[in-house]
Coordinates of C-alpha atoms in Angstrom, one line a residue:
M1 CA 137.7 -43.2 -34.5
A2 CA 137.4 -39.6 -35.9
K3 CA 140.6 -37.7 -36.3
V4 CA 141.1 -35.0 -33.6
P5 CA 141.2 -31.6 -35.2
T6 CA 144.5 -29.7 -34.9
W7 CA 144.6 -26.6 -32.8
G8 CA 146.4 -23.7 -34.4
R9 CA 146.6 -20.0 -35.1
A10 CA 144.8 -20.4 -38.4
S11 CA 143.3 -23.2 -40.5
S12 CA 145.3 -23.8 -43.6
Q13 CA 142.3 -25.6 -45.2
S14 CA 140.2 -22.5 -45.2
S15 CA 142.7 -20.3 -46.9
F16 CA 143.2 -19.8 -50.6
A17 CA 145.2 -17.6 -52.9
L18 CA 143.8 -15.6 -55.8
K19 CA 146.3 -17.2 -58.2
D20 CA 144.8 -20.6 -57.4
L21 CA 141.5 -19.5 -59.0
N22 CA 143.2 -19.1 -62.5
L23 CA 141.1 -16.1 -63.4
R24 CA 141.6 -14.1 -66.6
I25 CA 140.9 -10.4 -66.0
P26 CA 139.5 -8.5 -69.1
S27 CA 141.7 -5.6 -70.2
S28 CA 138.8 -3.2 -69.6
F29 CA 138.9 -4.1 -65.9
Q30 CA 142.7 -3.5 -65.6
P31 CA 143.6 -0.2 -63.9
P32 CA 145.6 2.4 -65.7
R33 CA 149.4 2.4 -65.1
T34 CA 149.2 6.0 -63.7
Y35 CA 146.7 8.1 -61.9
N36 CA 147.8 11.6 -62.7
P37 CA 145.0 13.4 -60.6
V38 CA 145.7 11.1 -57.6
E39 CA 149.4 11.7 -57.8
T40 CA 148.8 15.4 -58.0
F41 CA 146.5 15.3 -55.0
I42 CA 149.0 13.3 -53.0
E43 CA 151.8 15.8 -53.8
F44 CA 149.6 18.7 -52.7
V45 CA 148.7 17.0 -49.4
K46 CA 152.3 15.9 -48.7
K47 CA 153.5 19.5 -49.2
D48 CA 150.9 20.9 -46.8
I49 CA 151.6 18.2 -44.2
K50 CA 155.3 19.0 -44.3
K51 CA 154.4 22.6 -43.5
L52 CA 152.1 21.4 -40.8
L53 CA 154.9 19.2 -39.4
R54 CA 157.2 22.1 -38.9
V55 CA 154.4 24.0 -37.0
A56 CA 153.6 20.9 -34.9
I57 CA 157.2 20.4 -33.8
Y58 CA 157.4 24.0 -32.8
V59 CA 154.2 23.9 -30.8
L60 CA 155.0 20.6 -29.2
N61 CA 158.4 21.9 -28.1
I62 CA 156.7 24.8 -26.4
I63 CA 154.2 22.4 -24.7
C64 CA 157.0 20.2 -23.5
R65 CA 158.9 23.1 -22.1
L66 CA 155.8 24.3 -20.2
K67 CA 155.2 20.7 -18.9
N68 CA 158.8 20.3 -17.8
S69 CA 158.6 23.6 -15.8
G70 CA 155.1 22.9 -14.3
P71 CA 154.3 21.7 -10.8
L72 CA 153.5 18.1 -11.9
Q73 CA 156.9 17.7 -13.6
S74 CA 158.7 19.1 -10.5
L75 CA 156.7 16.6 -8.4
K76 CA 157.6 13.7 -10.8
A77 CA 161.3 14.7 -10.6
R78 CA 161.4 14.2 -6.9
K79 CA 163.2 10.9 -6.5
E80 CA 161.9 10.3 -3.0
L81 CA 158.3 10.0 -4.4
I82 CA 156.5 7.3 -6.4
I83 CA 153.4 8.3 -8.4
K84 CA 151.0 5.4 -9.2
P85 CA 147.4 5.0 -10.4
A86 CA 145.1 3.6 -7.7
D87 CA 144.1 0.0 -8.0
K88 CA 140.5 1.1 -8.6
G89 CA 138.6 4.4 -9.0
G90 CA 140.9 6.3 -11.3
A91 CA 142.7 8.2 -8.6
I92 CA 146.4 9.1 -8.7
V93 CA 148.3 8.3 -5.5
V94 CA 151.6 9.9 -4.5
L95 CA 153.6 7.7 -2.2
D96 CA 156.8 8.0 -0.3
R97 CA 159.4 5.8 -2.1
T98 CA 160.6 4.2 1.1
Y99 CA 157.1 3.3 2.1
Y100 CA 156.4 1.9 -1.4
M101 CA 159.5 -0.3 -1.4
D102 CA 158.9 -1.4 2.2
E103 CA 155.4 -2.5 1.2
I104 CA 156.8 -4.5 -1.8
R105 CA 159.4 -6.1 0.4
S106 CA 156.8 -7.1 3.0
Q107 CA 154.8 -8.9 0.3
L108 CA 157.9 -10.6 -1.1
R109 CA 158.9 -11.8 2.4
D110 CA 155.9 -14.2 2.2
T111 CA 157.9 -17.4 1.5
N112 CA 154.7 -19.3 0.9
T113 CA 154.0 -17.2 -2.2
Y114 CA 157.4 -15.9 -3.4
L115 CA 160.8 -17.6 -3.7
P116 CA 164.0 -15.7 -4.5
I117 CA 166.2 -17.3 -7.1
S118 CA 169.9 -16.7 -7.9
S119 CA 169.7 -16.1 -11.7
N120 CA 167.4 -15.4 -14.7
P121 CA 165.4 -18.6 -15.4
S122 CA 164.4 -17.6 -19.0
F123 CA 166.7 -20.0 -20.8
D124 CA 165.5 -23.1 -18.9
I125 CA 161.8 -22.0 -19.3
A126 CA 162.2 -21.4 -23.0
R127 CA 163.8 -24.9 -23.3
E128 CA 160.8 -26.5 -21.6
I129 CA 158.4 -24.7 -23.9
R130 CA 160.3 -25.9 -27.0
H131 CA 160.1 -29.5 -25.6
L132 CA 156.4 -29.2 -24.9
T133 CA 155.5 -27.8 -28.3
S134 CA 157.7 -30.3 -30.1
H135 CA 155.9 -33.1 -28.4
Y136 CA 152.4 -32.0 -29.2
V137 CA 153.0 -31.0 -32.8
Q138 CA 154.3 -34.6 -33.3
L139 CA 151.0 -35.9 -31.8
G140 CA 149.0 -33.6 -34.2
I141 CA 147.4 -31.7 -31.4
I142 CA 148.8 -28.3 -32.5
D143 CA 150.1 -27.0 -35.8
Q144 CA 153.4 -25.3 -36.7
K145 CA 151.9 -21.8 -36.6
L146 CA 150.9 -22.3 -33.0
V147 CA 154.3 -23.8 -32.2
E148 CA 155.9 -20.6 -33.6
F149 CA 153.5 -18.4 -31.5
L150 CA 154.1 -20.3 -28.3
N151 CA 157.9 -20.1 -28.6
N152 CA 158.3 -16.3 -28.1
Q153 CA 161.6 -15.4 -29.8
H154 CA 161.9 -11.9 -28.3
P155 CA 160.4 -12.1 -24.8
V156 CA 160.6 -9.4 -22.1
I157 CA 161.4 -10.2 -18.5
P158 CA 158.3 -9.7 -16.3
V159 CA 158.6 -7.0 -13.6
F160 CA 156.9 -6.7 -10.3
Y161 CA 155.1 -3.6 -9.0
T162 CA 152.0 -2.8 -6.8
L163 CA 149.0 -0.6 -7.2
P164 CA 147.8 1.1 -4.0
K165 CA 144.3 0.5 -2.7
T166 CA 142.5 3.6 -1.7
T167 CA 139.8 2.0 0.4
S168 CA 139.8 4.0 3.7
K169 CA 137.5 1.7 5.8
N170 CA 137.5 -2.0 6.6
C171 CA 134.6 -4.3 6.2
Y172 CA 133.1 -3.3 9.5
G173 CA 132.9 0.4 8.6
S174 CA 135.5 1.6 11.1
E175 CA 138.7 3.3 10.2
A176 CA 141.3 0.8 9.2
A177 CA 144.0 0.1 11.8
R178 CA 146.7 -0.6 9.3
P179 CA 148.0 1.2 6.3
P180 CA 146.2 0.6 2.9
T181 CA 147.4 -2.5 1.2
S182 CA 148.5 -2.7 -2.4
R183 CA 147.6 -5.2 -5.2
P184 CA 150.7 -7.1 -6.5
I185 CA 151.0 -7.1 -10.3
V186 CA 153.4 -9.1 -12.4
A187 CA 153.7 -7.3 -15.8
S188 CA 154.1 -10.2 -18.1
T189 CA 152.9 -8.8 -21.5
N190 CA 155.1 -10.3 -24.2
S191 CA 157.0 -12.5 -21.7
L192 CA 157.9 -16.2 -22.3
L193 CA 154.7 -17.4 -20.7
S194 CA 152.4 -14.8 -22.3
P195 CA 151.7 -16.8 -25.5
L196 CA 150.9 -19.8 -23.4
A197 CA 148.5 -17.8 -21.2
I198 CA 146.8 -16.3 -24.3
T199 CA 146.3 -19.7 -25.8
L200 CA 144.9 -21.3 -22.7
D201 CA 142.7 -18.2 -22.2
K202 CA 141.1 -18.8 -25.6
I203 CA 140.4 -22.4 -24.7
L204 CA 138.9 -21.7 -21.2
S205 CA 137.1 -18.4 -21.5
P206 CA 134.3 -19.6 -23.8
L207 CA 133.6 -22.3 -21.2
V208 CA 133.4 -19.9 -18.2
P209 CA 129.6 -19.1 -18.7
L210 CA 128.9 -22.8 -18.0
T211 CA 129.9 -22.3 -14.3
Q212 CA 126.8 -22.5 -12.1
S213 CA 126.8 -19.1 -10.5
Y214 CA 128.3 -17.2 -13.4
L215 CA 127.6 -13.5 -13.8
K216 CA 128.8 -11.8 -17.0
D217 CA 128.3 -8.2 -16.0
T218 CA 126.0 -5.8 -14.2
T219 CA 123.2 -6.1 -16.8
H220 CA 123.2 -9.9 -16.4
F221 CA 123.1 -9.5 -12.6
L222 CA 120.1 -7.1 -12.6
T223 CA 118.3 -9.3 -15.1
S224 CA 118.7 -12.3 -12.9
L225 CA 117.5 -10.3 -9.9
R226 CA 114.2 -9.6 -11.6
D227 CA 113.3 -13.3 -11.5
L228 CA 113.3 -13.2 -7.7
G229 CA 110.1 -11.3 -7.6
V230 CA 108.9 -10.3 -4.1
L231 CA 111.2 -11.4 -1.2
P232 CA 109.8 -12.9 2.0
K233 CA 110.1 -10.8 5.1
G234 CA 113.3 -10.9 7.1
C235 CA 115.7 -11.5 4.2
T236 CA 119.3 -10.2 4.4
L237 CA 121.3 -9.0 1.5
V238 CA 124.9 -10.3 1.6
T239 CA 128.1 -9.8 -0.4
M240 CA 131.3 -11.7 0.0
D241 CA 134.6 -11.5 -1.8
V242 CA 137.8 -13.6 -1.6
N243 CA 140.9 -11.9 -0.1
S244 CA 143.6 -12.0 -2.7
L245 CA 142.1 -14.8 -4.7
Y246 CA 144.7 -14.9 -7.5
T247 CA 147.6 -15.5 -5.1
S248 CA 145.7 -17.8 -2.8
I249 CA 144.9 -20.7 -5.1
E250 CA 147.1 -23.7 -4.5
H251 CA 148.4 -25.1 -7.7
Q252 CA 147.1 -28.6 -7.0
N253 CA 143.6 -27.4 -6.3
G254 CA 143.5 -25.1 -9.3
M255 CA 144.8 -27.8 -11.7
E256 CA 142.3 -30.3 -10.3
A257 CA 139.5 -27.7 -10.8
V258 CA 140.4 -27.1 -14.5
K259 CA 140.8 -30.9 -15.1
L260 CA 137.3 -31.7 -13.7
F261 CA 135.7 -28.8 -15.5
L262 CA 137.1 -29.7 -18.9
M263 CA 136.1 -33.4 -18.4
Q264 CA 132.5 -32.2 -17.5
H265 CA 132.0 -29.6 -20.3
T266 CA 134.1 -30.7 -23.2
D267 CA 134.8 -33.8 -25.3
F268 CA 138.5 -33.2 -25.5
S269 CA 140.7 -36.3 -26.2
N270 CA 143.3 -37.4 -23.7
D271 CA 146.1 -35.7 -25.6
Q272 CA 144.1 -32.4 -25.8
M273 CA 143.5 -32.6 -22.0
A274 CA 147.2 -33.3 -21.5
F275 CA 148.1 -30.3 -23.6
C276 CA 145.8 -28.0 -21.5
R277 CA 147.2 -29.5 -18.3
D278 CA 150.9 -29.0 -19.4
L279 CA 150.2 -25.4 -20.5
L280 CA 148.6 -24.6 -17.2
S281 CA 151.4 -26.3 -15.3
L282 CA 154.0 -24.2 -17.0
I283 CA 152.0 -21.0 -16.5
L284 CA 151.5 -21.6 -12.8
T285 CA 154.9 -23.1 -11.8
K286 CA 157.2 -20.9 -13.9
I287 CA 155.9 -17.5 -13.0
F288 CA 159.0 -15.4 -12.4
F289 CA 159.8 -11.7 -12.3
F290 CA 162.5 -9.2 -11.8
L291 CA 162.7 -6.5 -9.1
R292 CA 165.8 -4.2 -9.2
T293 CA 168.6 -6.7 -9.0
S294 CA 166.8 -9.8 -7.9
F295 CA 164.7 -12.6 -9.5
F296 CA 161.8 -14.4 -7.9
F297 CA 159.4 -17.3 -8.6
Q298 CA 155.8 -17.0 -7.6
I299 CA 155.2 -20.4 -6.1
K300 CA 151.5 -20.0 -5.1
G301 CA 148.5 -18.8 -7.0
T302 CA 148.6 -17.1 -10.4
A303 CA 149.9 -13.7 -11.3
M304 CA 147.7 -10.7 -11.6
G305 CA 148.2 -9.5 -15.2
T306 CA 148.3 -12.8 -17.0
N307 CA 145.6 -13.5 -19.6
V308 CA 144.4 -16.8 -18.2
A309 CA 144.0 -15.5 -14.6
P310 CA 140.3 -14.5 -14.8
P311 CA 139.0 -17.8 -16.4
Y312 CA 141.3 -19.8 -14.2
A313 CA 139.9 -18.1 -11.0
N314 CA 136.4 -18.4 -12.3
I315 CA 136.7 -22.2 -12.8
F316 CA 138.4 -22.6 -9.4
M317 CA 135.6 -20.8 -7.6
D318 CA 133.1 -23.0 -9.4
Y319 CA 135.0 -26.0 -8.1
F320 CA 135.0 -24.5 -4.6
E321 CA 131.3 -23.8 -4.7
K322 CA 130.5 -27.4 -5.7
L323 CA 132.6 -28.8 -2.9
F324 CA 131.9 -26.5 0.0
V325 CA 129.0 -24.2 -0.7
Y326 CA 126.1 -26.0 -2.5
P327 CA 126.2 -29.1 -0.3
H328 CA 126.4 -27.0 2.9
V329 CA 123.3 -27.6 5.1
L330 CA 122.9 -23.9 6.0
F331 CA 123.2 -22.9 2.3
T332 CA 120.5 -25.3 1.3
A333 CA 118.2 -24.1 4.1
H334 CA 118.7 -20.4 3.9
T335 CA 120.0 -19.2 0.5
L336 CA 117.4 -17.8 -1.8
Y337 CA 119.7 -16.5 -4.5
W338 CA 123.5 -16.9 -5.1
K339 CA 125.5 -15.3 -8.0
R340 CA 129.2 -14.6 -8.5
F341 CA 131.4 -12.3 -10.6
I342 CA 134.8 -14.0 -10.4
D343 CA 135.4 -13.7 -6.6
D344 CA 132.6 -11.2 -5.8
I345 CA 129.5 -13.0 -4.5
F346 CA 126.0 -11.6 -3.9
F347 CA 123.3 -13.7 -2.2
V348 CA 120.0 -13.4 -0.4
W349 CA 119.9 -15.0 3.0
T350 CA 116.7 -16.0 4.8
G351 CA 118.2 -17.3 8.0
T352 CA 119.4 -15.6 11.2
S353 CA 122.6 -13.6 11.5
E354 CA 124.0 -16.3 13.8
D355 CA 123.5 -18.9 11.0
L356 CA 125.2 -16.5 8.5
F357 CA 128.1 -16.2 10.9
L358 CA 128.5 -20.0 11.1
F359 CA 128.2 -20.3 7.3
H360 CA 130.9 -17.7 6.8
N361 CA 133.2 -19.3 9.3
D362 CA 132.8 -22.7 7.7
L363 CA 133.7 -21.3 4.3
N364 CA 136.8 -19.6 5.7
S365 CA 138.0 -22.9 7.3
S366 CA 137.3 -25.1 4.2
I367 CA 140.5 -24.6 2.2
S368 CA 143.8 -23.4 3.8
G369 CA 144.8 -19.9 2.7
L370 CA 141.3 -19.0 1.3
S371 CA 139.3 -16.4 3.3
F372 CA 136.2 -14.4 2.6
T373 CA 135.3 -10.9 3.6
I374 CA 131.5 -10.5 4.3
H375 CA 129.1 -7.6 4.3
S376 CA 125.4 -7.9 5.2
D377 CA 122.4 -5.6 5.6
Q378 CA 118.6 -6.1 5.7
H379 CA 117.9 -2.9 3.8
S380 CA 120.5 -2.1 1.1
I381 CA 124.0 -3.2 0.0
H382 CA 126.6 -2.4 -2.7
F383 CA 127.6 -4.9 -5.3
L384 CA 129.7 -4.3 -8.4
D385 CA 128.6 -0.8 -9.6
T386 CA 125.1 -1.0 -8.1
T387 CA 123.3 -0.4 -4.8
I388 CA 120.5 -3.0 -4.2
T389 CA 117.7 -2.1 -1.8
I390 CA 114.8 -4.1 -0.4
M391 CA 111.6 -1.9 -0.6
S392 CA 108.8 -2.1 2.0
N393 CA 106.7 -4.3 -0.3
G394 CA 109.6 -6.9 -0.7
T395 CA 110.7 -5.9 -4.2
L396 CA 114.2 -5.0 -5.1
E397 CA 115.3 -1.7 -6.5
S398 CA 118.7 -0.8 -7.9
D399 CA 120.7 2.4 -8.1
L400 CA 124.1 3.4 -9.5
Y401 CA 126.9 3.0 -6.9
V402 CA 130.1 5.1 -7.0
K403 CA 132.7 4.6 -4.4
T404 CA 133.7 7.7 -2.4
T405 CA 137.3 7.1 -3.5
D406 CA 136.4 7.1 -7.2
R407 CA 137.5 10.0 -9.3
N408 CA 136.0 11.5 -12.5
S409 CA 138.1 9.5 -15.0
L410 CA 135.8 10.1 -18.1
L411 CA 137.7 10.7 -21.3
L412 CA 138.7 14.4 -21.7
Y413 CA 137.0 16.1 -24.6
T414 CA 140.4 17.6 -25.6
S415 CA 141.7 14.0 -26.2
S416 CA 142.9 13.1 -29.6
H417 CA 140.4 10.2 -29.8
P418 CA 138.1 10.2 -32.9
S419 CA 135.2 12.6 -32.5
H420 CA 132.6 9.8 -32.9
I421 CA 134.0 8.1 -29.7
K422 CA 133.6 11.3 -27.7
K423 CA 130.1 11.8 -29.0
A424 CA 129.1 8.2 -28.2
L425 CA 130.5 8.3 -24.6
P426 CA 127.7 10.4 -23.0
K427 CA 125.0 8.2 -24.7
S428 CA 126.6 5.0 -23.4
Q429 CA 126.9 6.4 -19.9
H430 CA 123.3 7.6 -19.9
D431 CA 122.2 4.2 -21.3
R432 CA 124.1 2.6 -18.3
I433 CA 122.1 4.8 -15.9
N434 CA 118.8 3.7 -17.6
R435 CA 119.8 0.0 -17.2
I436 CA 120.8 0.3 -13.5
V437 CA 118.6 2.9 -11.9
S438 CA 115.1 1.6 -11.4
D439 CA 113.4 4.6 -9.7
P440 CA 112.4 7.3 -12.3
E441 CA 113.1 10.2 -9.9
I442 CA 116.5 9.0 -8.8
R443 CA 117.3 8.2 -12.5
S444 CA 116.7 11.8 -13.5
R445 CA 119.0 13.0 -10.8
R446 CA 121.7 10.5 -11.9
H447 CA 121.4 11.8 -15.5
R448 CA 122.0 15.4 -14.3
E449 CA 125.0 14.3 -12.2
M450 CA 126.4 12.5 -15.2
D451 CA 126.0 15.6 -17.4
N452 CA 127.9 17.6 -14.8
K453 CA 130.7 15.0 -14.8
F454 CA 131.0 15.3 -18.6
K455 CA 130.9 19.2 -18.4
S456 CA 133.8 19.1 -16.0
R457 CA 135.8 17.2 -18.6
G458 CA 135.1 19.8 -21.2
Y459 CA 132.1 18.3 -23.1
P460 CA 129.9 20.9 -24.7
N461 CA 126.1 21.0 -24.2
R462 CA 125.4 20.1 -27.8
I463 CA 127.0 16.6 -27.1
L464 CA 125.1 16.2 -23.9
G465 CA 121.7 17.2 -25.4
P466 CA 118.7 14.9 -26.0
V467 CA 119.4 11.7 -27.8
D468 CA 118.3 11.5 -31.4
P469 CA 114.9 9.7 -31.5
A470 CA 116.1 7.4 -34.3
V471 CA 119.0 6.3 -32.2
Q472 CA 116.9 6.0 -29.1
S473 CA 114.4 3.7 -30.8
G474 CA 117.2 1.5 -32.0
S475 CA 116.7 2.2 -35.7
R476 CA 119.7 3.1 -37.7
R477 CA 120.1 5.6 -40.5
P478 CA 121.4 4.2 -43.8
K479 CA 125.1 4.5 -44.1
S480 CA 126.4 7.0 -46.7
Q481 CA 129.0 6.0 -49.2
R482 CA 132.2 7.6 -48.1
L483 CA 136.0 7.1 -48.2
V484 CA 137.6 6.6 -44.8
F485 CA 141.0 7.9 -44.0
V486 CA 142.6 5.9 -41.1
N487 CA 145.3 7.5 -39.1
T488 CA 146.9 7.1 -35.6
F489 CA 145.8 9.4 -32.8
H490 CA 147.6 12.8 -32.7
P491 CA 146.6 16.3 -31.5
F492 CA 147.0 17.6 -35.1
N493 CA 144.7 15.1 -36.7
F494 CA 142.1 17.7 -37.4
Q495 CA 144.7 19.8 -39.3
I496 CA 145.5 16.7 -41.5
N497 CA 141.8 16.4 -42.3
R498 CA 141.8 20.1 -43.4
C499 CA 144.8 19.4 -45.7
I500 CA 142.9 16.5 -47.4
L501 CA 139.6 18.5 -47.8
K502 CA 141.5 21.5 -49.2
H503 CA 142.7 19.6 -52.3
W504 CA 139.7 17.2 -52.6
N505 CA 138.3 19.1 -55.5
V506 CA 141.3 17.8 -57.6
L507 CA 139.9 14.3 -57.3
Q508 CA 136.2 15.3 -57.7
R509 CA 136.9 17.0 -61.0
A510 CA 138.9 14.1 -62.3
Y511 CA 136.4 11.5 -61.2
P512 CA 132.9 13.1 -61.3
Q513 CA 131.2 9.7 -61.5
V514 CA 132.5 8.6 -58.1
P515 CA 130.1 9.6 -55.3

């Protein structure tokens, strides 16, 4: 029987040290002990940067004083308000603190999902992780480096918060009768369970494209739509999404889905399967968080914010589809096309609206706690960031879709990001329009609208001008030989660049042979 490879952070067999090669370096290749021109250049630059630092501190102090006295700072200082980014769309939402905390408390009162506990469970969870890793390193399933990674020595305690949803209408198009809901988030970065979630994510994510209805992104969706060709008359475009999928998956169902999926698509040994199962069990059953003075366990679903949540949800939805969707008699008879992006589903229905209503009801009653919201139209419908329309000849056309609640969140041109990123952004957004918008006339209008969005964020016309033909055709210019100076982002980065170029002639004169 072949030996099972050990999983780890790095393969020791592929690494080597230079000393192991036993090379003798000729004296002519040995560098000089000193680089006088380089040291001179460094001293000049350091002196200029010290001057720049004094100016920067002075300017930043002025900016901070202005910010602290501005309307935004006074708004932030009001303790009765909470300022949060919207769940989607890039908007900033100002909430009454009492309303925000009442919304959180109302979610935490769901005893089927959240369980209050009397003390911090970190010590007990850390002990379970140590026991698990010790067991599997002895079996040779993981190596010592992975053991050290999984046992986080300096974890943070996860905290709970919500992001407000800005959707103003419900699925039927009428004004919502209740206040907007919020999406619960457990901020678990660098927590005890974070290394476990990262490891399992690296195992499961490469397998997600094997799910039957998988969509990678918008481009993948539009490419698959082209294969449909001309639709028969009377077709209905339908979208469905699962209400709060991450917190709705029962642990037993989710673990069964992952087990069956790994058995079907991998040749893992029994011990490797057990390792994945135990990792997932800890991640699901030991989700805890802190809110003010209280600790809670999340006893149902998986937390929004953990690395493994997307592949876990994808695999569960594949399990659900195989059990309840594909064998359904109405699905078999009336579904022309079915694709899914995590919990967002798009399909083409050839049956009646009554059959669609029955199909939707059957899905909602298939698993306790899992419910779908449905939208349907015989002309056009929104899915992901597209609007899909059935034309009079039965073909499908696509357009860019922007929600009414979305805000212009394009990167500001005054940002400290490197200039090449700001130059590339307009091209990438215009390329996105070219991929999505199928009608040439509408496409031209979307390009103009996108230019206006960039202009409102401070982008000059020279960046928004025509694309270089060499870039547009896909060919690349040969890269010039150059030295790269890497620095962290800062508003004064361009001044540091000036300091370097000011004294560059010192190096050029000393090393004329270097291009």
